[in-house]
Amino acid sequence: MSDNLYATVREYYRETALLETVAETLAWDERANLPPGGADYRGEQLAYLAREIHRRRTAPQVGEWLQSLSDRDWSGDDPDAAADVREMRREYERRRRLPEALVSELARLTVEGQQVWAQARRANDFASFRPVLEKIVARKREEAQALGGGESLYDALLEDYEPGATAAELTTLFAELRDALAPLVRSVVESGREPPTEILRRLYPIETQRQFSVFAAKRIGFDFDRGRIDVSAHPFCSGIAPNDCRLTTRYSERLFPNAFFGTLHESGHGLYEQGLRKERHGLPSGTYLSLGIHESQSLMWENFVGRSRGFWRYFFPAAQGAFPEALGDVDAEAFYFAINAVRPSLIRVDADQATYSLHVIVRFELEIALLEGSLAVADLPGAWNEKYQKYLGVQSATEADGVLQDVHWSAGLFGYFPTYTLGHLNAAQMFDQAKQDLGDLDEQFARCEFRPLLDWLREKVHRVGRTCTSPELIERVTGRPLSQEPFLAHLRRRLGPLYGIE
């Protein structure tokens, strides 16, 4: 009986996943291709799909099925099935608290929000974005209140991205990390050594950048028969279906790292999506574990691999060949120093490894304040500048490079930002273990051997899906709980020789 019932539930969830892939395709198109005039109708399309998906996910019959399956003793049976039932039940209980009208309205409103944000960013005009952001914040507050649980409204939204994490725990973790990073960054700034970052701002033709970025993404393992790359205002990855993974990036002909490391980052996300088990698509066991784990994959390939010396021992000759005018007279060691430069800056996606988490902490603190009502949307630009001055010692002269630089709030993604820093911590700890298990990764990268690391991640992370929690995965893979120490040690190893500091 239970086996037949599980088969029924599995098929139902796979059919629901078909609707979700349609919605994901429309959402990708909205951010990559949609003409501005199509935003209203696209909002209606996505609102309709969100409503229908919500109905299927929260139908009373589904609750009855999952209750029956939850009552079964799964010991000795398929562990994937047991995990599927556990996660389906958790998600069902969570989703059914949300009013259908709110789900539909948020889907419509965030399409409008992203379109208005993109225009406001181009025009450097926060005032034009403020009204729709106020509506989004109000609806997200309603969502958090409906979901309930936790000491903070933020906890309810954080659950969407990092199940089990709380605002209180992250506040403590981030404060400790901030206090550890501050003296390191200060030592770098006071070292007196200046990386030759000018070489990264020479002329890099956009079409050649595109070709070189695709070349690198292929070499690390991204399968372009099952994926593609396009341009958007803010880089992202959409794992639409098992054989359809869409990446986007953005180009600047006078800033090489923008597209190249952005592409590596999104390719890391794509490798995770392409590594999920196709036969489990639509089920928790075929779904990424959490955003903190997802970000660990993108940040690992962008920073731990892509900014390593071994990586550029292979790729730098090819880069010189692709960009002879910009790099023909550049020494490989100078280039390596430039791409690992540390300097407090304004833009999160362009930030270096040592200061990146400070950008995240700014956003984390601001969005908690927005949700809990201690900060009005109208006061957001001023609060943003105050925190940037406090944590990074810089202030933006424009709103486009300040409070308007990220797409997340326009898309309703409150609770997402902390996963970037969790991603760095997860990546560092996993990368240390990979080196222990696989040997000298730097030498492998220098020979264009990225497959051993990718296969290791496929086995240890990608194929696991959502069959455990993030803390359980990290402890299973590395033998210890998550800690900030591997990340800090990584920074000291990489930056110490470059800046002459201990």
Short mmCIF file of C-alpha atoms in Angstrom, two decimals:
data_model
loop_
_atom_site.label_atom_id
_atom_site.label_comp_id
_atom_site.label_asym_id
_atom_site.label_seq_id
_atom_site.Cartn_x
_atom_site.Cartn_y
_atom_site.Cartn_z
CA MET A 1 0.00 0.00 0.00
CA SER A 2 2.69 2.48 1.04
CA ASP A 3 4.88 1.59 -1.94
CA ASN A 4 1.97 2.29 -4.30
CA LEU A 5 1.13 5.46 -2.42
CA TYR A 6 4.72 6.70 -2.63
CA ALA A 7 4.67 6.02 -6.39
CA THR A 8 1.47 8.09 -6.66
CA VAL A 9 2.99 10.96 -4.70
CA ARG A 10 6.21 10.81 -6.69
CA GLU A 11 4.32 11.09 -9.98
CA TYR A 12 2.20 13.94 -8.63
CA TYR A 13 5.30 15.89 -7.61
CA ARG A 14 6.96 15.28 -10.96
CA GLU A 15 3.88 16.65 -12.73
CA THR A 16 3.95 19.68 -10.45
CA ALA A 17 7.62 20.14 -11.37
CA LEU A 18 6.57 20.46 -15.01
CA LEU A 19 4.54 23.54 -14.11
CA GLU A 20 7.46 24.88 -12.10
CA THR A 21 9.83 24.48 -15.05
CA VAL A 22 7.38 26.47 -17.21
CA ALA A 23 7.37 29.23 -14.59
CA GLU A 24 11.16 29.12 -14.35
CA THR A 25 11.50 29.42 -18.13
CA LEU A 26 9.22 32.46 -18.16
CA ALA A 27 11.16 33.99 -15.25
CA TRP A 28 14.48 33.44 -17.07
CA ASP A 29 13.06 35.04 -20.21
CA GLU A 30 11.73 37.98 -18.18
CA ARG A 31 15.23 38.74 -16.90
CA ALA A 32 17.14 37.99 -20.11
CA ASN A 33 14.91 38.82 -23.10
CA LEU A 34 11.54 40.34 -22.22
CA PRO A 35 10.80 43.76 -23.78
CA PRO A 36 9.69 46.30 -21.15
CA GLY A 37 6.21 46.46 -22.63
CA GLY A 38 5.65 42.77 -21.91
CA ALA A 39 6.14 43.02 -18.16
CA ASP A 40 2.48 43.41 -17.19
CA TYR A 41 1.29 40.33 -19.04
CA ARG A 42 4.34 38.34 -17.90
CA GLY A 43 3.38 39.24 -14.35
CA GLU A 44 -0.09 37.83 -14.97
CA GLN A 45 1.39 34.63 -16.46
CA LEU A 46 3.69 34.05 -13.50
CA ALA A 47 0.99 34.95 -10.99
CA TYR A 48 -1.33 32.37 -12.59
CA LEU A 49 1.34 29.68 -12.53
CA ALA A 50 2.31 30.51 -8.94
CA ARG A 51 -1.33 30.16 -7.92
CA GLU A 52 -1.74 26.81 -9.68
CA ILE A 53 1.53 25.44 -8.30
CA HIS A 54 0.54 26.56 -4.80
CA ARG A 55 -2.82 24.80 -5.16
CA ARG A 56 -1.15 21.56 -6.19
CA ARG A 57 1.48 21.79 -3.44
CA THR A 58 -1.08 22.47 -0.69
CA ALA A 59 -4.06 20.35 -1.79
CA PRO A 60 -5.70 18.56 1.18
CA GLN A 61 -5.21 15.23 -0.61
CA VAL A 62 -1.45 15.81 -0.63
CA GLY A 63 -1.52 16.37 3.12
CA GLU A 64 -3.39 13.09 3.61
CA TRP A 65 -0.94 11.22 1.41
CA LEU A 66 2.08 12.63 3.21
CA GLN A 67 0.55 11.92 6.62
CA SER A 68 0.07 8.28 5.66
CA LEU A 69 3.62 8.02 4.33
CA SER A 70 5.05 9.78 7.39
CA ASP A 71 3.43 7.21 9.66
CA ARG A 72 5.33 4.42 7.92
CA ASP A 73 8.54 2.94 9.34
CA TRP A 74 11.06 3.59 6.57
CA SER A 75 14.03 1.91 8.25
CA GLY A 76 15.57 -0.59 5.90
CA ASP A 77 13.80 0.91 2.89
CA ASP A 78 14.93 3.29 0.18
CA PRO A 79 16.66 6.17 2.03
CA ASP A 80 15.89 8.54 -0.86
CA ALA A 81 12.18 7.82 -0.50
CA ALA A 82 12.32 8.42 3.25
CA ALA A 83 14.08 11.76 2.69
CA ASP A 84 11.58 12.70 -0.02
CA VAL A 85 8.65 12.13 2.32
CA ARG A 86 10.29 14.04 5.17
CA GLU A 87 11.06 17.07 2.97
CA MET A 88 7.70 16.98 1.17
CA ARG A 89 5.93 17.00 4.54
CA ARG A 90 8.04 19.89 5.85
CA GLU A 91 7.44 21.91 2.71
CA TYR A 92 3.71 21.07 2.66
CA GLU A 93 3.20 22.22 6.23
CA ARG A 94 5.05 25.42 5.42
CA ARG A 95 3.33 26.25 2.14
CA ARG A 96 -0.20 25.62 3.38
CA ARG A 97 0.12 28.55 5.79
CA LEU A 98 0.40 30.96 2.87
CA PRO A 99 -2.79 32.49 1.42
CA GLU A 100 -3.15 31.74 -2.26
CA ALA A 101 -3.84 35.38 -3.05
CA LEU A 102 -0.57 36.45 -1.40
CA VAL A 103 1.43 33.89 -3.39
CA SER A 104 -0.13 35.11 -6.64
CA GLU A 105 0.34 38.78 -5.77
CA LEU A 106 4.01 38.31 -4.89
CA ALA A 107 4.64 36.56 -8.21
CA ARG A 108 3.04 39.43 -10.11
CA LEU A 109 4.60 42.15 -7.98
CA THR A 110 8.16 40.85 -8.25
CA VAL A 111 7.99 40.81 -12.05
CA GLU A 112 6.99 44.48 -11.88
CA GLY A 113 9.67 45.07 -9.28
CA GLN A 114 12.47 43.64 -11.39
CA GLN A 115 11.45 45.66 -14.44
CA VAL A 116 11.18 48.89 -12.43
CA TRP A 117 14.48 48.16 -10.68
CA ALA A 118 16.31 47.66 -13.99
CA GLN A 119 15.01 51.00 -15.28
CA ALA A 120 15.75 52.78 -11.98
CA ARG A 121 19.28 51.41 -11.95
CA ARG A 122 19.94 52.63 -15.47
CA ALA A 123 18.52 56.05 -14.54
CA ASN A 124 20.27 56.18 -11.14
CA ASP A 125 16.89 56.94 -9.58
CA PHE A 126 15.95 55.18 -6.34
CA ALA A 127 12.84 57.35 -5.96
CA SER A 128 11.25 55.66 -8.98
CA PHE A 129 11.89 52.24 -7.45
CA ARG A 130 10.77 53.11 -3.94
CA PRO A 131 6.95 52.66 -4.37
CA VAL A 132 7.17 49.10 -5.72
CA LEU A 133 9.84 48.16 -3.17
CA GLU A 134 7.55 49.40 -0.39
CA LYS A 135 4.83 47.09 -1.72
CA ILE A 136 7.24 44.15 -1.92
CA VAL A 137 8.49 44.69 1.64
CA ALA A 138 4.92 44.88 2.91
CA ARG A 139 3.96 41.64 1.15
CA LYS A 140 7.12 39.86 2.36
CA ARG A 141 6.29 40.96 5.89
CA GLU A 142 2.82 39.44 5.44
CA GLU A 143 4.42 36.26 4.13
CA ALA A 144 6.75 36.01 7.13
CA GLN A 145 3.85 36.58 9.53
CA ALA A 146 1.78 33.90 7.81
CA LEU A 147 4.62 31.38 7.89
CA GLY A 148 5.45 32.09 11.53
CA GLY A 149 8.10 30.30 13.57
CA GLY A 150 11.34 31.62 14.96
CA GLU A 151 12.10 34.63 17.10
CA SER A 152 12.35 37.02 14.15
CA LEU A 153 10.18 37.58 11.09
CA TYR A 154 13.41 37.11 9.15
CA ASP A 155 13.68 33.49 10.32
CA ALA A 156 10.56 32.55 8.37
CA LEU A 157 11.98 33.89 5.09
CA LEU A 158 15.49 32.56 5.74
CA GLU A 159 13.95 29.08 5.86
CA ASP A 160 13.32 29.29 2.10
CA TYR A 161 17.05 29.45 1.41
CA GLU A 162 18.86 27.95 4.40
CA PRO A 163 16.48 25.66 6.33
CA GLY A 164 17.13 25.66 10.05
CA ALA A 165 19.26 28.82 10.15
CA THR A 166 18.14 31.75 12.29
CA ALA A 167 18.81 35.48 12.28
CA ALA A 168 20.24 35.29 15.80
CA GLU A 169 22.75 32.57 14.87
CA LEU A 170 23.82 34.38 11.73
CA THR A 171 24.16 37.69 13.56
CA THR A 172 26.64 36.07 15.95
CA LEU A 173 28.48 34.21 13.19
CA PHE A 174 28.78 37.28 10.99
CA ALA A 175 29.95 39.49 13.85
CA GLU A 176 32.74 37.02 14.62
CA LEU A 177 33.71 36.81 10.95
CA ARG A 178 33.64 40.60 10.56
CA ASP A 179 35.89 41.01 13.59
CA ALA A 180 38.34 38.44 12.20
CA LEU A 181 38.39 39.97 8.71
CA ALA A 182 38.95 43.54 9.88
CA PRO A 183 42.58 43.11 11.02
CA LEU A 184 43.41 41.05 7.93
CA VAL A 185 42.07 43.72 5.59
CA ARG A 186 43.82 46.41 7.62
CA SER A 187 47.13 44.53 7.34
CA VAL A 188 46.70 44.31 3.56
CA VAL A 189 45.90 48.01 3.23
CA GLU A 190 48.85 48.95 5.46
CA SER A 191 51.30 46.62 3.69
CA GLY A 192 52.17 49.29 1.16
CA ARG A 193 52.01 46.81 -1.71
CA GLU A 194 49.85 47.85 -4.65
CA PRO A 195 48.60 45.17 -7.05
CA PRO A 196 48.74 46.22 -10.72
CA THR A 197 44.95 46.28 -11.17
CA GLU A 198 45.31 48.74 -14.06
CA ILE A 199 45.96 45.79 -16.36
CA LEU A 200 42.42 44.53 -15.70
CA ARG A 201 40.96 47.84 -16.91
CA ARG A 202 42.57 47.81 -20.34
CA LEU A 203 40.53 47.22 -23.48
CA TYR A 204 39.06 43.70 -23.60
CA PRO A 205 36.75 43.35 -26.63
CA ILE A 206 33.38 42.00 -25.53
CA GLU A 207 33.01 39.30 -28.18
CA THR A 208 36.47 37.95 -27.33
CA GLN A 209 35.53 38.01 -23.64
CA ARG A 210 32.44 35.96 -24.44
CA GLN A 211 34.45 33.38 -26.35
CA PHE A 212 37.11 33.16 -23.66
CA SER A 213 34.52 32.84 -20.87
CA VAL A 214 32.77 30.01 -22.73
CA PHE A 215 36.15 28.35 -23.32
CA ALA A 216 36.85 28.41 -19.56
CA ALA A 217 33.36 27.22 -18.60
CA LYS A 218 33.72 24.24 -20.95
CA ARG A 219 37.13 23.37 -19.55
CA ILE A 220 35.89 23.18 -15.97
CA GLY A 221 33.05 20.91 -17.06
CA PHE A 222 29.91 22.93 -17.85
CA ASP A 223 27.98 21.05 -20.54
CA PHE A 224 26.77 23.45 -23.24
CA ASP A 225 24.68 20.68 -24.80
CA ARG A 226 22.59 20.96 -21.63
CA GLY A 227 23.00 24.67 -20.99
CA ARG A 228 23.62 28.10 -22.46
CA ILE A 229 24.85 31.56 -21.49
CA ASP A 230 23.22 34.92 -22.18
CA VAL A 231 23.39 38.52 -20.94
CA SER A 232 21.33 40.10 -18.17
CA ALA A 233 21.47 43.18 -15.94
CA HIS A 234 22.45 40.96 -13.00
CA PRO A 235 24.17 37.58 -13.55
CA PHE A 236 22.21 34.51 -12.48
CA CYS A 237 21.76 30.78 -13.10
CA SER A 238 18.41 29.07 -13.76
CA GLY A 239 18.34 25.31 -13.41
CA ILE A 240 15.16 25.04 -15.43
CA ALA A 241 15.16 21.29 -16.08
CA PRO A 242 17.62 18.37 -15.94
CA ASN A 243 18.97 19.12 -19.43
CA ASP A 244 18.29 22.85 -19.54
CA CYS A 245 20.50 25.06 -17.37
CA ARG A 246 20.67 28.77 -18.27
CA LEU A 247 23.52 31.05 -17.19
CA THR A 248 23.76 34.80 -17.66
CA THR A 249 26.60 37.27 -17.25
CA ARG A 250 27.34 40.91 -18.07
CA TYR A 251 30.28 42.45 -19.90
CA SER A 252 32.40 45.54 -19.54
CA GLU A 253 35.10 46.07 -22.14
CA ARG A 254 37.16 47.98 -19.56
CA LEU A 255 36.89 45.52 -16.66
CA PHE A 256 38.00 41.98 -17.45
CA PRO A 257 36.98 40.33 -14.12
CA ASN A 258 33.32 41.35 -14.52
CA ALA A 259 32.32 38.77 -17.11
CA PHE A 260 35.07 36.21 -16.62
CA PHE A 261 34.69 35.60 -12.90
CA GLY A 262 30.96 36.18 -13.14
CA THR A 263 30.80 33.38 -15.70
CA LEU A 264 32.91 31.09 -13.52
CA HIS A 265 30.61 31.84 -10.60
CA GLU A 266 27.43 31.07 -12.54
CA SER A 267 29.10 28.03 -14.11
CA GLY A 268 29.68 26.72 -10.58
CA HIS A 269 25.95 27.00 -9.97
CA GLY A 270 25.36 25.32 -13.31
CA LEU A 271 27.68 22.42 -12.53
CA TYR A 272 25.66 21.76 -9.39
CA GLU A 273 22.38 21.84 -11.33
CA GLN A 274 23.81 19.55 -14.02
CA GLY A 275 25.08 17.18 -11.31
CA LEU A 276 21.70 16.60 -9.69
CA ARG A 277 20.19 13.19 -10.35
CA LYS A 278 17.97 13.47 -13.42
CA GLU A 279 15.91 10.44 -12.45
CA ARG A 280 14.92 12.22 -9.19
CA HIS A 281 13.92 15.51 -10.82
CA GLY A 282 10.92 17.08 -9.11
CA LEU A 283 11.65 15.29 -5.85
CA PRO A 284 13.66 16.57 -2.87
CA SER A 285 16.33 13.94 -3.51
CA GLY A 286 16.87 15.50 -6.95
CA THR A 287 16.85 19.10 -5.71
CA TYR A 288 19.75 21.27 -4.50
CA LEU A 289 20.21 21.14 -0.73
CA SER A 290 20.24 24.82 0.22
CA LEU A 291 21.40 28.16 -1.14
CA GLY A 292 24.38 28.11 1.21
CA ILE A 293 25.48 24.86 -0.42
CA HIS A 294 24.61 26.16 -3.90
CA GLU A 295 26.73 29.25 -3.29
CA SER A 296 29.57 27.07 -2.04
CA GLN A 297 29.73 25.52 -5.51
CA SER A 298 29.75 28.82 -7.40
CA LEU A 299 32.23 30.46 -5.03
CA MET A 300 34.50 27.42 -5.07
CA TRP A 301 34.88 27.56 -8.85
CA GLU A 302 35.09 31.36 -8.96
CA ASN A 303 37.53 31.96 -6.11
CA PHE A 304 39.18 28.81 -4.83
CA VAL A 305 39.75 27.41 -8.33
CA GLY A 306 39.46 30.43 -10.66
CA ARG A 307 41.80 32.71 -8.72
CA SER A 308 44.35 30.00 -7.96
CA ARG A 309 47.87 30.06 -9.34
CA GLY A 310 47.46 26.63 -10.93
CA PHE A 311 44.33 27.70 -12.81
CA TRP A 312 46.21 30.58 -14.44
CA ARG A 313 49.29 28.51 -15.20
CA TYR A 314 46.99 26.83 -17.71
CA PHE A 315 44.71 29.73 -18.72
CA PHE A 316 47.07 32.72 -18.80
CA PRO A 317 48.84 31.80 -22.08
CA ALA A 318 45.39 31.40 -23.66
CA ALA A 319 44.32 34.76 -22.20
CA GLN A 320 47.41 36.43 -23.67
CA GLY A 321 46.57 34.91 -27.03
CA ALA A 322 42.97 36.11 -26.82
CA PHE A 323 43.84 39.62 -25.60
CA PRO A 324 47.31 40.41 -26.98
CA GLU A 325 46.94 44.19 -26.69
CA ALA A 326 45.80 44.06 -23.07
CA LEU A 327 47.97 41.21 -21.77
CA GLY A 328 50.82 40.83 -24.23
CA ASP A 329 53.26 42.73 -22.02
CA VAL A 330 51.93 41.39 -18.69
CA ASP A 331 53.80 38.96 -16.48
CA ALA A 332 51.74 35.99 -15.20
CA GLU A 333 52.62 36.77 -11.59
CA ALA A 334 51.48 40.39 -11.98
CA PHE A 335 48.18 39.18 -13.40
CA TYR A 336 47.77 36.73 -10.51
CA PHE A 337 48.36 39.55 -8.00
CA ALA A 338 45.87 41.78 -9.81
CA ILE A 339 43.02 39.25 -9.76
CA ASN A 340 43.62 38.60 -6.05
CA ALA A 341 43.80 42.27 -5.08
CA VAL A 342 42.13 43.31 -1.84
CA ARG A 343 40.61 46.74 -1.71
CA PRO A 344 37.39 47.97 -0.03
CA SER A 345 34.99 48.75 -2.85
CA LEU A 346 31.40 49.67 -3.64
CA ILE A 347 30.11 46.75 -5.73
CA ARG A 348 29.39 43.37 -4.13
CA VAL A 349 29.73 41.25 -7.26
CA ASP A 350 33.13 42.81 -7.98
CA ALA A 351 34.36 42.58 -4.39
CA ASP A 352 37.48 40.65 -3.43
CA GLN A 353 37.44 37.52 -1.29
CA ALA A 354 38.46 39.28 1.93
CA THR A 355 35.90 42.10 1.86
CA TYR A 356 33.01 40.29 0.13
CA SER A 357 31.38 39.19 3.37
CA LEU A 358 31.25 42.79 4.58
CA HIS A 359 29.00 43.58 1.61
CA VAL A 360 26.77 40.69 2.63
CA ILE A 361 26.60 41.82 6.25
CA VAL A 362 25.42 45.28 5.15
CA ARG A 363 22.52 43.74 3.24
CA PHE A 364 21.73 41.21 5.96
CA GLU A 365 21.36 43.92 8.59
CA LEU A 366 19.36 46.23 6.32
CA GLU A 367 16.83 43.63 5.21
CA ILE A 368 16.19 42.52 8.79
CA ALA A 369 15.52 46.15 9.68
CA LEU A 370 13.20 46.56 6.67
CA LEU A 371 11.18 43.48 7.56
CA GLU A 372 10.93 44.26 11.26
CA GLY A 373 9.92 47.88 10.56
CA SER A 374 12.82 49.68 12.20
CA LEU A 375 13.93 51.00 8.80
CA ALA A 376 11.60 52.62 6.26
CA VAL A 377 12.20 52.03 2.56
CA ALA A 378 12.47 55.80 2.11
CA ASP A 379 15.47 55.81 4.49
CA LEU A 380 17.22 52.88 2.82
CA PRO A 381 19.74 54.89 0.69
CA GLY A 382 20.98 56.79 3.72
CA ALA A 383 21.22 53.68 5.88
CA TRP A 384 23.06 51.93 3.06
CA ASN A 385 25.70 54.66 2.84
CA GLU A 386 26.14 54.76 6.61
CA LYS A 387 26.85 51.04 6.79
CA TYR A 388 29.22 51.12 3.82
CA GLN A 389 31.15 53.89 5.50
CA LYS A 390 31.20 51.97 8.78
CA TYR A 391 32.17 48.53 7.44
CA LEU A 392 34.12 49.29 4.27
CA GLY A 393 35.12 52.94 4.60
CA VAL A 394 33.61 53.85 1.23
CA GLN A 395 30.47 55.59 -0.02
CA SER A 396 28.88 55.58 -3.42
CA ALA A 397 28.39 58.80 -5.35
CA THR A 398 25.45 57.21 -7.20
CA GLU A 399 22.45 55.13 -6.23
CA ALA A 400 23.11 52.80 -9.16
CA ASP A 401 26.40 51.76 -7.56
CA GLY A 402 24.84 51.86 -4.12
CA VAL A 403 21.42 50.78 -2.97
CA LEU A 404 20.27 49.89 -6.53
CA GLN A 405 23.13 47.56 -7.42
CA ASP A 406 21.41 44.22 -6.58
CA VAL A 407 18.33 42.63 -8.11
CA HIS A 408 17.42 40.57 -5.04
CA TRP A 409 14.98 42.85 -3.20
CA SER A 410 13.11 43.68 -6.41
CA ALA A 411 12.62 39.93 -6.85
CA GLY A 412 11.43 39.49 -3.26
CA LEU A 413 14.50 37.46 -2.29
CA PHE A 414 14.68 38.51 1.36
CA GLY A 415 16.83 36.02 3.26
CA TYR A 416 19.01 35.14 0.26
CA PHE A 417 22.03 37.37 0.94
CA PRO A 418 23.42 35.50 3.99
CA THR A 419 23.84 32.39 1.87
CA TYR A 420 26.72 34.05 0.00
CA THR A 421 28.84 34.21 3.14
CA LEU A 422 27.71 30.74 4.23
CA GLY A 423 28.77 29.67 0.74
CA HIS A 424 32.30 30.96 1.28
CA LEU A 425 32.59 29.13 4.60
CA ASN A 426 31.18 25.90 3.15
CA ALA A 427 33.42 26.14 0.08
CA ALA A 428 36.60 26.66 2.10
CA GLN A 429 35.93 23.69 4.35
CA MET A 430 35.00 21.40 1.45
CA PHE A 431 37.96 22.55 -0.66
CA ASP A 432 40.35 21.71 2.20
CA GLN A 433 38.87 18.22 2.34
CA ALA A 434 39.07 17.83 -1.43
CA LYS A 435 42.80 18.61 -1.29
CA GLN A 436 43.26 15.94 1.36
CA ASP A 437 41.32 13.39 -0.68
CA LEU A 438 42.60 14.26 -4.18
CA GLY A 439 46.15 15.49 -3.65
CA ASP A 440 47.72 18.59 -5.18
CA LEU A 441 44.78 20.31 -6.86
CA ASP A 442 46.90 23.25 -7.98
CA GLU A 443 49.08 20.96 -10.09
CA GLN A 444 45.98 19.30 -11.51
CA PHE A 445 44.51 22.67 -12.49
CA ALA A 446 47.79 23.62 -14.19
CA ARG A 447 47.32 20.54 -16.41
CA CYS A 448 43.66 21.45 -17.11
CA GLU A 449 42.56 18.52 -14.96
CA PHE A 450 39.37 19.77 -13.36
CA ARG A 451 37.48 16.51 -13.61
CA PRO A 452 38.82 14.98 -10.37
CA LEU A 453 37.44 17.88 -8.33
CA LEU A 454 34.16 17.90 -10.26
CA ASP A 455 33.70 14.14 -9.81
CA TRP A 456 34.44 14.53 -6.09
CA LEU A 457 31.77 17.23 -5.82
CA ARG A 458 29.33 15.14 -7.85
CA GLU A 459 29.67 12.26 -5.39
CA LYS A 460 29.93 14.22 -2.14
CA VAL A 461 27.48 17.07 -2.82
CA HIS A 462 25.52 17.07 -6.07
CA ARG A 463 24.04 13.58 -5.98
CA VAL A 464 23.05 13.94 -2.34
CA GLY A 465 20.25 16.31 -3.26
CA ARG A 466 18.08 17.29 -0.31
CA THR A 467 18.42 14.04 1.62
CA CYS A 468 20.07 15.67 4.66
CA THR A 469 20.55 19.13 6.16
CA SER A 470 23.38 21.51 5.26
CA PRO A 471 25.14 21.08 8.64
CA GLU A 472 24.85 17.30 8.28
CA LEU A 473 26.35 17.42 4.78
CA ILE A 474 29.33 19.53 5.86
CA GLU A 475 30.05 17.25 8.79
CA ARG A 476 29.65 14.16 6.60
CA VAL A 477 31.99 15.50 3.90
CA THR A 478 34.63 17.12 6.12
CA GLY A 479 34.31 15.27 9.43
CA ARG A 480 33.61 18.43 11.45
CA PRO A 481 30.98 21.12 11.92
CA LEU A 482 31.07 24.27 9.82
CA SER A 483 33.71 26.75 10.98
CA GLN A 484 35.04 30.08 9.76
CA GLU A 485 38.64 28.97 10.32
CA PRO A 486 39.21 27.18 6.97
CA PHE A 487 38.06 30.29 5.13
CA LEU A 488 40.28 32.60 7.16
CA ALA A 489 43.23 30.20 6.72
CA HIS A 490 42.62 30.18 2.94
CA LEU A 491 42.75 33.99 2.85
CA ARG A 492 45.95 34.09 4.88
CA ARG A 493 47.63 31.49 2.63
CA ARG A 494 46.69 33.31 -0.56
CA LEU A 495 47.10 36.92 0.53
CA GLY A 496 50.05 36.57 2.89
CA PRO A 497 52.74 36.03 0.21
CA LEU A 498 51.21 38.63 -2.10
CA TYR A 499 51.10 41.37 0.51
CA GLY A 500 54.03 40.28 2.67
CA ILE A 501 51.92 39.74 5.78
CA GLU A 502 51.64 36.84 8.21
#
